[in-house]
Coordinates of N, CA and C in Angstrom, one line a residue:
X1 N 67.0 135.9 67.5 CA 67.9 136.8 66.8 C 67.3 138.2 66.5
X2 N 66.0 138.2 66.2 CA 65.4 139.5 66.0 C 65.4 140.4 67.2
X3 N 65.1 139.8 68.3 CA 65.2 140.5 69.6 C 66.6 141.1 69.8
X4 N 67.6 140.3 69.6 CA 69.0 140.7 69.7 C 69.2 141.9 68.8
X5 N 68.7 141.8 67.6 CA 69.0 142.8 66.6 C 68.3 144.1 67.1
X6 N 67.1 144.0 67.6 CA 66.5 145.3 68.1 C 67.3 145.8 69.3
X7 N 67.7 145.0 70.2 CA 68.4 145.4 71.4 C 69.8 146.1 71.0
X8 N 70.4 145.5 70.0 CA 71.7 146.1 69.5 C 71.5 147.4 68.8
X9 N 70.4 147.5 68.1 CA 70.1 148.8 67.4 C 69.8 149.9 68.4
X10 N 69.1 149.5 69.5 CA 68.8 150.5 70.5 C 70.1 150.9 71.2
X11 N 71.0 149.9 71.5 CA 72.3 150.3 72.1 C 73.1 151.1 71.1
X12 N 73.0 150.9 69.8 CA 73.8 151.7 68.9 C 73.3 153.1 68.9
X13 N 72.0 153.3 69.0 CA 71.4 154.7 69.0 C 71.9 155.4 70.3
X14 N 71.9 154.6 71.4 CA 72.4 155.2 72.6 C 73.9 155.6 72.5
X15 N 74.7 154.8 71.9 CA 76.1 155.1 71.7 C 76.3 156.3 70.8
X16 N 75.4 156.5 69.8 CA 75.5 157.7 69.0 C 75.2 158.9 69.8
X17 N 74.2 158.8 70.7 CA 73.9 160.0 71.5 C 75.1 160.3 72.5
X18 N 75.8 159.3 72.9 CA 77.0 159.5 73.7 C 78.2 159.8 73.0
X19 N 78.1 159.9 71.6 CA 79.2 160.2 70.7 C 80.3 159.1 70.7
X20 N 79.9 157.9 71.0 CA 80.8 156.7 70.9 C 80.5 156.1 69.5
X21 N 81.1 156.7 68.5 CA 80.8 156.3 67.1 C 81.3 154.9 66.8
X22 N 82.5 154.6 67.2 CA 83.0 153.3 66.9 C 82.2 152.2 67.5
X23 N 81.7 152.4 68.7 CA 80.9 151.4 69.4 C 79.5 151.4 68.7
X24 N 79.0 152.5 68.3 CA 77.7 152.6 67.6 C 77.8 151.9 66.3
X25 N 78.9 152.1 65.5 CA 79.0 151.4 64.3 C 79.1 149.9 64.4
X26 N 79.8 149.4 65.4 CA 79.9 148.0 65.7 C 78.6 147.4 66.1
X27 N 77.8 148.1 66.9 CA 76.5 147.6 67.4 C 75.5 147.6 66.2
X28 N 75.6 148.6 65.4 CA 74.7 148.7 64.2 C 74.9 147.5 63.3
X29 N 76.2 147.2 63.0 CA 76.6 146.1 62.2 C 76.1 144.8 62.8
X30 N 76.3 144.6 64.1 CA 75.8 143.4 64.7 C 74.3 143.3 64.7
X31 N 73.7 144.4 64.8 CA 72.2 144.4 64.7 C 71.8 143.9 63.3
X32 N 72.4 144.5 62.2 CA 72.1 144.1 60.9 C 72.3 142.6 60.6
X33 N 73.5 142.1 61.1 CA 73.8 140.6 61.0 C 72.7 139.8 61.7
X34 N 72.3 140.2 62.9 CA 71.3 139.4 63.6 C 70.0 139.4 62.9
X35 N 69.6 140.6 62.3 CA 68.4 140.7 61.6 C 68.4 139.8 60.3
X36 N 69.6 139.8 59.6 CA 69.7 138.9 58.5 C 69.6 137.4 58.8
X37 N 70.2 137.1 60.0 CA 70.1 135.7 60.4 C 68.7 135.3 60.8
X38 N 68.0 136.2 61.4 CA 66.6 135.9 61.7 C 65.8 135.7 60.5
X39 N 66.0 136.6 59.5 CA 65.3 136.5 58.2 C 65.7 135.1 57.5
X40 N 66.9 134.8 57.5 CA 67.3 133.5 56.9 C 66.7 132.3 57.6
X41 N 66.6 132.3 58.9 CA 66.0 131.2 59.6 C 64.5 131.1 59.3
X42 N 63.9 132.3 59.2 CA 62.5 132.3 58.9 C 62.2 131.7 57.5
X43 N 63.1 132.1 56.5 CA 62.9 131.6 55.2 C 63.2 130.1 55.1
X44 N 64.2 129.7 55.9 CA 64.4 128.2 55.9 C 63.2 127.4 56.5
X45 N 62.6 127.9 57.5 CA 61.4 127.3 58.1 C 60.3 127.2 57.1
X46 N 60.1 128.3 56.4 CA 59.0 128.4 55.4 C 59.3 127.4 54.2
X47 N 60.6 127.4 53.8 CA 60.9 126.4 52.7 C 60.8 125.0 53.1
X48 N 61.1 124.7 54.4 CA 61.0 123.3 54.9 C 59.5 122.9 54.9
X49 N 58.7 123.9 55.3 CA 57.2 123.6 55.4 C 56.7 123.3 54.0
X50 N 57.1 124.1 53.0 CA 56.7 123.9 51.6 C 57.2 122.5 51.1
X51 N 58.4 122.2 51.4 CA 59.0 120.9 51.0 C 58.3 119.8 51.6
X52 N 58.0 119.9 52.9 CA 57.2 118.8 53.6 C 55.8 118.6 53.0
X53 N 55.2 119.7 52.7 CA 53.8 119.6 52.1 C 53.9 119.0 50.7
X54 N 54.9 119.4 49.9 CA 55.1 118.8 48.6 C 55.4 117.3 48.7
X55 N 56.2 116.9 49.6 CA 56.5 115.5 49.8 C 55.2 114.7 50.2
X56 N 54.4 115.3 51.0 CA 53.2 114.7 51.4 C 52.2 114.5 50.2
X57 N 52.1 115.6 49.4 CA 51.3 115.5 48.2 C 51.8 114.5 47.2
X58 N 53.1 114.4 47.1 CA 53.7 113.5 46.1 C 53.4 112.0 46.6
X59 N 53.6 111.8 47.9 CA 53.3 110.5 48.5 C 51.9 110.1 48.3
X60 N 51.0 111.0 48.5 CA 49.5 110.8 48.3 C 49.3 110.4 46.8
X61 N 49.8 111.2 45.9 CA 49.6 110.9 44.5 C 50.2 109.6 44.1
X62 N 51.4 109.2 44.6 CA 51.9 107.9 44.3 C 51.1 106.8 44.9
X63 N 50.5 107.0 46.0 CA 49.6 106.0 46.6 C 48.3 105.8 45.7
X64 N 47.8 106.9 45.2 CA 46.6 106.8 44.3 C 47.0 106.1 43.0
X65 N 48.2 106.4 42.5 CA 48.6 105.8 41.2 C 48.8 104.3 41.5
X66 N 49.3 103.9 42.6 CA 49.5 102.5 42.9 C 48.1 101.8 43.0
X67 N 47.2 102.4 43.6 CA 45.8 101.8 43.8 C 45.2 101.7 42.4
X68 N 45.3 102.8 41.6 CA 44.7 102.8 40.2 C 45.4 101.8 39.3
X69 N 46.7 101.6 39.4 CA 47.4 100.6 38.6 C 47.0 99.2 39.0
X70 N 46.8 99.0 40.3 CA 46.4 97.7 40.7 C 45.0 97.3 40.3
X71 N 44.1 98.3 40.2 CA 42.7 98.1 39.8 C 42.6 97.8 38.3
X72 N 43.6 98.3 37.5 CA 43.5 98.1 36.1 C 44.1 96.8 35.7
X73 N 44.9 96.2 36.5 CA 45.5 94.9 36.1 C 44.5 93.8 36.3

């Protein structure tokens, strides 16, 4: 998505130079949308990684609690 955003921004700049303002506006908007999508996907991947790490830590803590509880009985 980020590459598409860059490509569309380049095309938008070219359209401005050719005085094709409607096309430039459309391409600029598409570029912005693609950049936002890329950003959202990156944020989603980071959040998933954090969630996975938290789940792993929680599982480890629960395992330790189970072992300690068993030792106390």
